GROMACS .gro file of N, CA and C in nm:
model
  486
    1LEU      N    1  14.676  12.432  -7.741
    1LEU     CA    2  14.733  12.477  -7.616
    1LEU      C    3  14.793  12.614  -7.643
    2MET      N    4  14.734  12.714  -7.585
    2MET     CA    5  14.782  12.850  -7.605
    2MET      C    6  14.889  12.882  -7.502
    3GLY      N    7  15.009  12.906  -7.547
    3GLY     CA    8  15.118  12.941  -7.457
    3GLY      C    9  15.184  12.820  -7.394
    4VAL      N   10  15.289  12.848  -7.320
    4VAL     CA   11  15.362  12.746  -7.245
    4VAL      C   12  15.322  12.765  -7.099
    5PRO      N   13  15.272  12.659  -7.033
    5PRO     CA   14  15.218  12.674  -6.897
    5PRO      C   15  15.325  12.684  -6.787
    6TYR      N   16  15.397  12.796  -6.787
    6TYR     CA   17  15.495  12.819  -6.681
    6TYR      C   18  15.426  12.855  -6.551
    7GLN      N   19  15.490  12.819  -6.440
    7GLN     CA   20  15.437  12.854  -6.309
    7GLN      C   21  15.459  13.003  -6.281
    8TYR      N   22  15.385  13.053  -6.186
    8TYR     CA   23  15.401  13.192  -6.141
    8TYR      C   24  15.533  13.201  -6.065
    9THR      N   25  15.632  13.267  -6.124
    9THR     CA   26  15.768  13.263  -6.070
    9THR      C   27  15.790  13.353  -5.949
   10LEU      N   28  15.695  13.438  -5.914
   10LEU     CA   29  15.711  13.522  -5.796
   10LEU      C   30  15.654  13.456  -5.670
   11SER      N   31  15.605  13.335  -5.684
   11SER     CA   32  15.552  13.261  -5.570
   11SER      C   33  15.665  13.230  -5.472
   12TYR      N   34  15.641  13.257  -5.344
   12TYR     CA   35  15.741  13.229  -5.241
   12TYR      C   36  15.774  13.080  -5.235
   13VAL      N   37  15.673  12.995  -5.243
   13VAL     CA   38  15.694  12.849  -5.238
   13VAL      C   39  15.779  12.803  -5.356
   14LEU      N   40  15.748  12.853  -5.475
   14LEU     CA   41  15.826  12.814  -5.592
   14LEU      C   42  15.970  12.864  -5.581
   15ARG      N   43  15.990  12.986  -5.535
   15ARG     CA   44  16.127  13.038  -5.522
   15ARG      C   45  16.208  12.954  -5.425
   16GLU      N   46  16.146  12.911  -5.314
   16GLU     CA   47  16.217  12.826  -5.218
   16GLU      C   48  16.249  12.690  -5.278
   17ARG      N   49  16.155  12.635  -5.354
   17ARG     CA   50  16.179  12.506  -5.420
   17ARG      C   51  16.295  12.519  -5.518
   18LEU      N   52  16.298  12.627  -5.594
   18LEU     CA   53  16.407  12.648  -5.691
   18LEU      C   54  16.541  12.664  -5.620
   19ASN      N   55  16.541  12.737  -5.507
   19ASN     CA   56  16.665  12.753  -5.429
   19ASN      C   57  16.713  12.618  -5.376
   20TYR      N   58  16.621  12.536  -5.328
   20TYR     CA   59  16.655  12.403  -5.277
   20TYR      C   60  16.713  12.316  -5.389
   21LEU      N   61  16.647  12.314  -5.504
   21LEU     CA   62  16.694  12.231  -5.616
   21LEU      C   63  16.832  12.277  -5.664
   22ARG      N   64  16.855  12.408  -5.663
   22ARG     CA   65  16.985  12.460  -5.705
   22ARG      C   66  17.092  12.422  -5.604
   23ALA      N   67  17.064  12.438  -5.474
   23ALA     CA   68  17.163  12.410  -5.370
   23ALA      C   69  17.190  12.260  -5.356
   24LYS      N   70  17.087  12.180  -5.358
   24LYS     CA   71  17.102  12.037  -5.330
   24LYS      C   72  17.142  11.956  -5.453
   25PHE      N   73  17.084  11.988  -5.570
   25PHE     CA   74  17.105  11.906  -5.689
   25PHE      C   75  17.166  11.981  -5.807
   26GLN      N   76  17.201  12.107  -5.790
   26GLN     CA   77  17.258  12.191  -5.897
   26GLN      C   78  17.167  12.199  -6.020
   27VAL      N   79  17.036  12.204  -5.996
   27VAL     CA   80  16.940  12.217  -6.105
   27VAL      C   81  16.916  12.366  -6.129
   28LYS      N   82  16.936  12.409  -6.251
   28LYS     CA   83  16.913  12.550  -6.285
   28LYS      C   84  16.763  12.579  -6.280
   29PRO      N   85  16.726  12.693  -6.226
   29PRO     CA   86  16.583  12.727  -6.217
   29PRO      C   87  16.512  12.723  -6.352
   30GLU      N   88  16.576  12.773  -6.458
   30GLU     CA   89  16.510  12.773  -6.589
   30GLU      C   90  16.490  12.632  -6.643
   31ASP      N   91  16.582  12.539  -6.609
   31ASP     CA   92  16.565  12.399  -6.650
   31ASP      C   93  16.445  12.336  -6.581
   32PHE      N   94  16.432  12.361  -6.450
   32PHE     CA   95  16.318  12.306  -6.377
   32PHE      C   96  16.188  12.366  -6.428
   33LEU      N   97  16.186  12.497  -6.450
   33LEU     CA   98  16.063  12.563  -6.496
   33LEU      C   99  16.021  12.512  -6.633
   34THR      N  100  16.118  12.492  -6.723
   34THR     CA  101  16.086  12.439  -6.856
   34THR      C  102  16.036  12.295  -6.846
   35PHE      N  103  16.104  12.212  -6.765
   35PHE     CA  104  16.061  12.074  -6.747
   35PHE      C  105  15.918  12.070  -6.693
   36ASP      N  106  15.891  12.151  -6.591
   36ASP     CA  107  15.758  12.150  -6.530
   36ASP      C  108  15.651  12.198  -6.628
   37ALA      N  109  15.684  12.299  -6.708
   37ALA     CA  110  15.588  12.348  -6.807
   37ALA      C  111  15.559  12.243  -6.913
   38MET      N  112  15.660  12.170  -6.957
   38MET     CA  113  15.639  12.065  -7.058
   38MET      C  114  15.563  11.947  -6.998
   39ARG      N  115  15.584  11.921  -6.869
   39ARG     CA  116  15.507  11.816  -6.802
   39ARG      C  117  15.359  11.854  -6.800
   40GLN      N  118  15.330  11.979  -6.771
   40GLN     CA  119  15.191  12.025  -6.770
   40GLN      C  120  15.130  12.023  -6.910
   41ALA      N  121  15.210  12.058  -7.010
   41ALA     CA  122  15.161  12.052  -7.149
   41ALA      C  123  15.129  11.907  -7.187
   42ALA      N  124  15.214  11.813  -7.146
   42ALA     CA  125  15.190  11.672  -7.175
   42ALA      C  126  15.063  11.623  -7.105
   43GLN      N  127  15.038  11.672  -6.985
   43GLN     CA  128  14.915  11.635  -6.915
   43GLN      C  129  14.792  11.684  -6.992
   44CYS      N  130  14.802  11.802  -7.051
   44CYS     CA  131  14.690  11.854  -7.131
   44CYS      C  132  14.665  11.763  -7.252
   45VAL      N  133  14.770  11.719  -7.317
   45VAL     CA  134  14.755  11.629  -7.431
   45VAL      C  135  14.694  11.497  -7.384
   46GLY      N  136  14.737  11.449  -7.269
   46GLY     CA  137  14.684  11.324  -7.215
   46GLY      C  138  14.536  11.332  -7.185
   47ARG      N  139  14.485  11.449  -7.154
   47ARG     CA  140  14.342  11.464  -7.126
   47ARG      C  141  14.258  11.452  -7.253
   48VAL      N  142  14.319  11.474  -7.367
   48VAL     CA  143  14.249  11.455  -7.494
   48VAL      C  144  14.233  11.306  -7.522
   49MET      N  145  14.335  11.230  -7.490
   49MET     CA  146  14.337  11.086  -7.518
   49MET      C  147  14.305  11.011  -7.389
   50ARG      N  148  14.182  10.962  -7.376
   50ARG     CA  149  14.141  10.894  -7.253
   50ARG      C  150  14.146  10.742  -7.264
   51SER      N  151  14.144  10.688  -7.384
   51SER     CA  152  14.155  10.543  -7.400
   51SER      C  153  14.223  10.514  -7.534
   52LYS      N  154  14.251  10.386  -7.558
   52LYS     CA  155  14.323  10.353  -7.682
   52LYS      C  156  14.236  10.372  -7.806
   53ASN      N  157  14.105  10.386  -7.789
   53ASN     CA  158  14.016  10.408  -7.903
   53ASN      C  159  13.990  10.556  -7.930
   54ASP      N  160  14.039  10.643  -7.844
   54ASP     CA  161  14.017  10.787  -7.862
   54ASP      C  162  14.114  10.845  -7.964
   55TYR      N  163  14.074  10.953  -8.021
   55TYR     CA  164  14.164  11.031  -8.104
   55TYR      C  165  14.129  11.177  -8.086
   56GLY      N  166  14.224  11.262  -8.111
   56GLY     CA  167  14.201  11.405  -8.096
   56GLY      C  168  14.319  11.481  -8.151
   57ALA      N  169  14.301  11.609  -8.162
   57ALA     CA  170  14.408  11.697  -8.212
   57ALA      C  171  14.441  11.798  -8.104
   58MET      N  172  14.568  11.811  -8.075
   58MET     CA  173  14.615  11.913  -7.982
   58MET      C  174  14.706  12.006  -8.059
   59ILE      N  175  14.676  12.131  -8.054
   59ILE     CA  176  14.754  12.230  -8.128
   59ILE      C  177  14.839  12.308  -8.028
   60PHE      N  178  14.969  12.301  -8.045
   60PHE     CA  179  15.061  12.378  -7.962
   60PHE      C  180  15.076  12.516  -8.027
   61ALA      N  181  14.991  12.607  -7.987
   61ALA     CA  182  14.984  12.737  -8.053
   61ALA      C  183  15.076  12.838  -7.985
   62ASP      N  184  15.203  12.811  -7.991
   62ASP     CA  185  15.303  12.903  -7.937
   62ASP      C  186  15.434  12.873  -8.009
   63SER      N  187  15.499  12.975  -8.057
   63SER     CA  188  15.623  12.954  -8.134
   63SER      C  189  15.734  12.893  -8.049
   64ARG      N  190  15.724  12.901  -7.917
   64ARG     CA  191  15.828  12.843  -7.831
   64ARG      C  192  15.833  12.691  -7.842
   65TYR      N  193  15.723  12.628  -7.884
   65TYR     CA  194  15.725  12.482  -7.904
   65TYR      C  195  15.806  12.444  -8.027
   66ASN      N  196  15.841  12.539  -8.111
   66ASN     CA  197  15.927  12.511  -8.227
   66ASN      C  198  16.071  12.485  -8.184
   67ARG      N  199  16.108  12.532  -8.067
   67ARG     CA  200  16.246  12.517  -8.021
   67ARG      C  201  16.269  12.375  -7.973
   68SER      N  202  16.381  12.318  -8.013
   68SER     CA  203  16.410  12.179  -7.977
   68SER      C  204  16.430  12.162  -7.827
   69ASP      N  205  16.477  12.266  -7.755
   69ASP     CA  206  16.495  12.252  -7.610
   69ASP      C  207  16.361  12.237  -7.538
   70LYS      N  208  16.254  12.286  -7.598
   70LYS     CA  209  16.120  12.267  -7.541
   70LYS      C  210  16.063  12.131  -7.584
   71ARG      N  211  16.068  12.103  -7.713
   71ARG     CA  212  16.012  11.977  -7.765
   71ARG      C  213  16.080  11.855  -7.706
   72SER      N  214  16.210  11.864  -7.683
   72SER     CA  215  16.284  11.747  -7.632
   72SER      C  216  16.242  11.710  -7.490
   73LYS      N  217  16.178  11.800  -7.420
   73LYS     CA  218  16.134  11.771  -7.283
   73LYS      C  219  15.992  11.714  -7.279
   74LEU      N  220  15.928  11.705  -7.394
   74LEU     CA  221  15.798  11.639  -7.401
   74LEU      C  222  15.820  11.488  -7.405
   75PRO      N  223  15.724  11.409  -7.356
   75PRO     CA  224  15.739  11.263  -7.361
   75PRO      C  225  15.753  11.212  -7.505
   76LYS      N  226  15.819  11.097  -7.518
   76LYS     CA  227  15.842  11.038  -7.651
   76LYS      C  228  15.713  11.009  -7.725
   77TRP      N  229  15.605  10.969  -7.652
   77TRP     CA  230  15.480  10.937  -7.719
   77TRP      C  231  15.416  11.060  -7.781
   78ILE      N  232  15.454  11.179  -7.738
   78ILE     CA  233  15.406  11.303  -7.801
   78ILE      C  234  15.503  11.344  -7.911
   79GLN      N  235  15.634  11.334  -7.883
   79GLN     CA  236  15.734  11.375  -7.981
   79GLN      C  237  15.720  11.302  -8.114
   80GLN      N  238  15.677  11.175  -8.110
   80GLN     CA  239  15.668  11.098  -8.234
   80GLN      C  240  15.567  11.157  -8.332
   81PHE      N  241  15.474  11.238  -8.284
   81PHE     CA  242  15.374  11.298  -8.371
   81PHE      C  243  15.405  11.442  -8.410
   82LEU      N  244  15.512  11.498  -8.355
   82LEU     CA  245  15.550  11.636  -8.387
   82LEU      C  246  15.645  11.636  -8.507
   83ARG      N  247  15.586  11.637  -8.623
   83ARG     CA  248  15.667  11.633  -8.746
   83ARG      C  249  15.723  11.772  -8.776
   84PRO      N  250  15.842  11.779  -8.834
   84PRO     CA  251  15.899  11.910  -8.870
   84PRO      C  252  15.808  11.990  -8.963
   85SER      N  253  15.733  11.922  -9.049
   85SER     CA  254  15.644  11.993  -9.141
   85SER      C  255  15.525  12.057  -9.068
   86HIS      N  256  15.501  12.015  -8.944
   86HIS     CA  257  15.389  12.071  -8.868
   86HIS      C  258  15.432  12.184  -8.775
   87LEU      N  259  15.559  12.221  -8.780
   87LEU     CA  260  15.607  12.330  -8.696
   87LEU      C  261  15.592  12.463  -8.768
   88ASN      N  262  15.555  12.563  -8.691
   88ASN     CA  263  15.550  12.700  -8.742
   88ASN      C  264  15.460  12.713  -8.865
   89VAL      N  265  15.339  12.660  -8.855
   89VAL     CA  266  15.243  12.669  -8.965
   89VAL      C  267  15.146  12.784  -8.941
   90THR      N  268  15.087  12.830  -9.048
   90THR     CA  269  14.988  12.938  -9.037
   90THR      C  270  14.857  12.882  -8.983
   91THR      N  271  14.771  12.970  -8.941
   91THR     CA  272  14.641  12.927  -8.889
   91THR      C  273  14.563  12.850  -8.996
   92GLU      N  274  14.567  12.898  -9.121
   92GLU     CA  275  14.496  12.830  -9.229
   92GLU      C  276  14.552  12.689  -9.252
   93ASN      N  277  14.685  12.677  -9.252
   93ASN     CA  278  14.747  12.545  -9.270
   93ASN      C  279  14.713  12.451  -9.154
   94CYS      N  280  14.708  12.507  -9.035
   94CYS     CA  281  14.673  12.427  -8.918
   94CYS      C  282  14.530  12.375  -8.929
   95ILE      N  283  14.439  12.460  -8.970
   95ILE     CA  284  14.299  12.419  -8.989
   95ILE      C  285  14.290  12.309  -9.093
   96ASP      N  286  14.365  12.323  -9.203
   96ASP     CA  287  14.366  12.219  -9.307
   96ASP      C  288  14.421  12.087  -9.255
   97LEU      N  289  14.529  12.093  -9.176
   97LEU     CA  290  14.586  11.970  -9.118
   97LEU      C  291  14.487  11.901  -9.025
   98VAL      N  292  14.421  11.978  -8.940
   98VAL     CA  293  14.325  11.920  -8.845
   98VAL      C  294  14.204  11.866  -8.921
   99ARG      N  295  14.158  11.938  -9.020
   99ARG     CA  296  14.044  11.892  -9.100
   99ARG      C  297  14.076  11.758  -9.168
  100GLY      N  298  14.196  11.748  -9.225
  100GLY     CA  299  14.238  11.623  -9.290
  100GLY      C  300  14.249  11.508  -9.189
  101PHE      N  301  14.304  11.538  -9.071
  101PHE     CA  302  14.317  11.437  -8.967
  101PHE      C  303  14.179  11.386  -8.923
  102LEU      N  304  14.088  11.478  -8.895
  102LEU     CA  305  13.955  11.438  -8.850
  102LEU      C  306  13.878  11.363  -8.958
  103LYS      N  307  13.897  11.403  -9.083
  103LYS     CA  308  13.831  11.332  -9.193
  103LYS      C  309  13.884  11.189  -9.203
  104GLU      N  310  14.016  11.174  -9.190
  104GLU     CA  311  14.076  11.040  -9.197
  104GLU      C  312  14.030  10.954  -9.079
  105MET      N  313  14.024  11.011  -8.962
  105MET     CA  314  13.986  10.934  -8.843
  105MET      C  315  13.837  10.899  -8.841
  106SER      N  316  13.756  10.974  -8.912
  106SER     CA  317  13.612  10.947  -8.911
  106SER      C  318  13.573  10.832  -9.004
  107GLN      N  319  13.666  10.787  -9.087
  107GLN     CA  320  13.639  10.676  -9.178
  107GLN      C  321  13.642  10.544  -9.102
  108PRO      N  322  13.555  10.450  -9.140
  108PRO     CA  323  13.560  10.320  -9.072
  108PRO      C  324  13.693  10.250  -9.104
  109PRO      N  325  13.750  10.181  -9.005
  109PRO     CA  326  13.878  10.113  -9.031
  109PRO      C  327  13.858   9.993  -9.123
  110GLU      N  328  13.964   9.957  -9.190
  110GLU     CA  329  13.960   9.837  -9.275
  110GLU      C  330  13.945   9.714  -9.186
  111ALA      N  331  13.883   9.610  -9.239
  111ALA     CA  332  13.855   9.490  -9.161
  111ALA      C  333  13.983   9.429  -9.104
  112GLY      N  334  14.086   9.420  -9.183
  112GLY     CA  335  14.213   9.364  -9.135
  112GLY      C  336  14.277   9.447  -9.027
  113ALA      N  337  14.261   9.578  -9.036
  113ALA     CA  338  14.320   9.666  -8.937
  113ALA      C  339  14.253   9.649  -8.801
  114VAL      N  340  14.123   9.626  -8.801
  114VAL     CA  341  14.051   9.606  -8.676
  114VAL      C  342  14.102   9.482  -8.605
  115GLN      N  343  14.129   9.375  -8.680
  115GLN     CA  344  14.179   9.253  -8.619
  115GLN      C  345  14.317   9.273  -8.557
  116GLN      N  346  14.396   9.364  -8.613
  116GLN     CA  347  14.528   9.391  -8.557
  116GLN      C  348  14.518   9.476  -8.432
  117ILE      N  349  14.416   9.562  -8.425
  117ILE     CA  350  14.403   9.655  -8.313
  117ILE      C  351  14.330   9.592  -8.195
  118LEU      N  352  14.215   9.528  -8.224
  118LEU     CA  353  14.130   9.476  -8.118
  118LEU      C  354  14.143   9.324  -8.106
  119LEU      N  355  14.120   9.274  -7.988
  119LEU     CA  356  14.125   9.130  -7.964
  119LEU      C  357  13.983   9.075  -7.970
  120ASP      N  358  13.967   8.958  -8.031
  120ASP     CA  359  13.833   8.898  -8.034
  120ASP      C  360  13.809   8.817  -7.907
  121ASN      N  361  13.686   8.768  -7.890
  121ASN     CA  362  13.648   8.697  -7.768
  121ASN      C  363  13.729   8.570  -7.747
  122LYS      N  364  13.762   8.500  -7.856
  122LYS     CA  365  13.837   8.376  -7.845
  122LYS      C  366  13.976   8.401  -7.786
  123ILE      N  367  14.044   8.503  -7.835
  123ILE     CA  368  14.177   8.537  -7.783
  123ILE      C  369  14.168   8.582  -7.638
  124LEU      N  370  14.067   8.664  -7.606
  124LEU     CA  371  14.050   8.710  -7.469
  124LEU      C  372  14.025   8.593  -7.373
  125LYS      N  373  13.943   8.497  -7.416
  125LYS     CA  374  13.914   8.381  -7.333
  125LYS      C  375  14.040   8.299  -7.309
  126THR      N  376  14.119   8.278  -7.416
  126THR     CA  377  14.244   8.203  -7.404
  126THR      C  378  14.339   8.273  -7.307
  127ARG      N  379  14.352   8.404  -7.322
  127ARG     CA  380  14.441   8.479  -7.233
  127ARG      C  381  14.391   8.475  -7.090
  128SER      N  382  14.261   8.483  -7.072
  128SER     CA  383  14.203   8.478  -6.938
  128SER      C  384  14.228   8.343  -6.873
  129GLU      N  385  14.210   8.234  -6.951
  129GLU     CA  386  14.236   8.100  -6.900
  129GLU      C  387  14.383   8.082  -6.864
  130ASN      N  388  14.472   8.133  -6.949
  130ASN     CA  389  14.615   8.124  -6.921
  130ASN      C  390  14.651   8.202  -6.795
  131ALA      N  391  14.588   8.317  -6.777
  131ALA     CA  392  14.614   8.397  -6.657
  131ALA      C  393  14.564   8.326  -6.533
  132ASN      N  394  14.447   8.260  -6.545
  132ASN     CA  395  14.393   8.185  -6.430
  132ASN      C  396  14.482   8.068  -6.394
  133VAL      N  397  14.533   7.997  -6.495
  133VAL     CA  398  14.623   7.884  -6.470
  133VAL      C  399  14.751   7.934  -6.403
  134SER      N  400  14.805   8.044  -6.453
  134SER     CA  401  14.928   8.099  -6.396
  134SER      C  402  14.906   8.143  -6.252
  135SER      N  403  14.793   8.209  -6.225
  135SER     CA  404  14.769   8.258  -6.090
  135SER      C  405  14.739   8.142  -5.995
  136SER      N  406  14.669   8.036  -6.043
  136SER     CA  407  14.642   7.923  -5.954
  136SER      C  408  14.769   7.845  -5.925
  137SER      N  409  14.858   7.829  -6.025
  137SER     CA  410  14.984   7.760  -5.999
  137SER      C  411  15.073   7.843  -5.909
  138LEU      N  412  15.067   7.974  -5.922
  138LEU     CA  413  15.145   8.062  -5.836
  138LEU      C  414  15.093   8.054  -5.693
  139SER      N  415  14.959   8.058  -5.677
  139SER     CA  416  14.904   8.053  -5.541
  139SER      C  417  14.929   7.917  -5.476
  140SER      N  418  14.925   7.807  -5.556
  140SER     CA  419  14.953   7.676  -5.497
  140SER      C  420  15.100   7.665  -5.459
  141SER      N  421  15.189   7.722  -5.540
  141SER     CA  422  15.331   7.716  -5.504
  141SER      C  423  15.359   7.805  -5.384
  142LEU      N  424  15.286   7.918  -5.373
  142LEU     CA  425  15.304   8.004  -5.257
  142LEU      C  426  15.251   7.936  -5.131
  143SER      N  427  15.136   7.868  -5.142
  143SER     CA  428  15.081   7.803  -5.024
  143SER      C  429  15.167   7.685  -4.982
  144SER      N  430  15.224   7.610  -5.078
  144SER     CA  431  15.311   7.498  -5.042
  144SER      C  432  15.441   7.549  -4.981
  145SER      N  433  15.494   7.660  -5.033
  145SER     CA  434  15.617   7.713  -4.976
  145SER      C  435  15.591   7.774  -4.839
  146SER      N  436  15.473   7.834  -4.819
  146SER     CA  437  15.444   7.892  -4.688
  146SER      C  438  15.418   7.781  -4.587
  147SER      N  439  15.356   7.667  -4.630
  147SER     CA  440  15.335   7.558  -4.536
  147SER      C  441  15.467   7.493  -4.499
  148SER      N  442  15.558   7.478  -4.598
  148SER     CA  443  15.688   7.422  -4.565
  148SER      C  444  15.769   7.519  -4.481
  149LEU      N  445  15.750   7.646  -4.504
  149LEU     CA  446  15.819   7.747  -4.425
  149LEU      C  447  15.768   7.743  -4.282
  150SER      N  448  15.636   7.735  -4.267
  150SER     CA  449  15.581   7.735  -4.132
  150SER      C  450  15.617   7.605  -4.058
  151SER      N  451  15.621   7.491  -4.128
  151SER     CA  452  15.659   7.367  -4.061
  151SER      C  453  15.806   7.366  -4.026
  152SER      N  454  15.891   7.423  -4.113
  152SER     CA  455  16.034   7.428  -4.081
  152SER      C  456  16.060   7.526  -3.968
  153SER      N  457  15.988   7.638  -3.967
  153SER     CA  458  16.009   7.732  -3.858
  153SER      C  459  15.952   7.676  -3.728
  154LEU      N  460  15.844   7.595  -3.737
  154LEU     CA  461  15.789   7.530  -3.621
  154LEU      C  462  15.888   7.428  -3.566
  155SER      N  463  15.948   7.347  -3.655
  155SER     CA  464  16.044   7.246  -3.609
  155SER      C  465  16.170   7.311  -3.553
  156SER      N  466  16.214   7.423  -3.613
  156SER     CA  467  16.332   7.491  -3.559
  156SER      C  468  16.301   7.553  -3.423
  157SER      N  469  16.179   7.605  -3.407
  157SER     CA  470  16.145   7.663  -3.277
  157SER      C  471  16.129   7.554  -3.172
  158LEU      N  472  16.078   7.434  -3.211
  158LEU     CA  473  16.067   7.323  -3.117
  158LEU      C  474  16.204   7.272  -3.075
  159SER      N  475  16.295   7.263  -3.173
  159SER     CA  476  16.429   7.212  -3.141
  159SER      C  477  16.507   7.310  -3.056
  160SER      N  478  16.484   7.439  -3.076
  160SER     CA  479  16.556   7.538  -2.996
  160SER      C  480  16.501   7.544  -2.853
  161SER      N  481  16.370   7.511  -2.836
  161SER     CA  482  16.313   7.518  -2.703
  161SER      C  483  16.350   7.395  -2.620
  162SER      N  484  16.393   7.282  -2.684
  162SER     CA  485  16.427   7.163  -2.607
  162SER      C  486  16.568   7.160  -2.559
   0.00000   0.00000   0.00000
């Protein structure tokens, strides 16, 4: 990610939004702009990871990401991977880190690790059956409560009309 994705600050709509946030909620314009930029950066990272089996490398290629006030506004699931040793690295070191990451990820997982990550058909079937039992008992309890509700409301309406 090259740069920090700040909005165009001369936009009339953005200036009005910033004025509203300052007047109504005492939000400083620079705080909102930083929050919004980090939200957009997190969305970019999220586009790399589309499912739980995906992996990828996102490089925050801007020294402003070294500042804790920027990093702290990123989601926790991104912050956990931002190690201090990975901050402010040279291009060569970054290439080495990414090369090592991709090499490690391209290796087949150990058999035991796969069992911890993925569910087998037997577990899925058991969970599916448990979910069906739960939903059928829920629907039967809902239908019995709605029938008792309708009969009680019917009897109350009959008694009030007599």
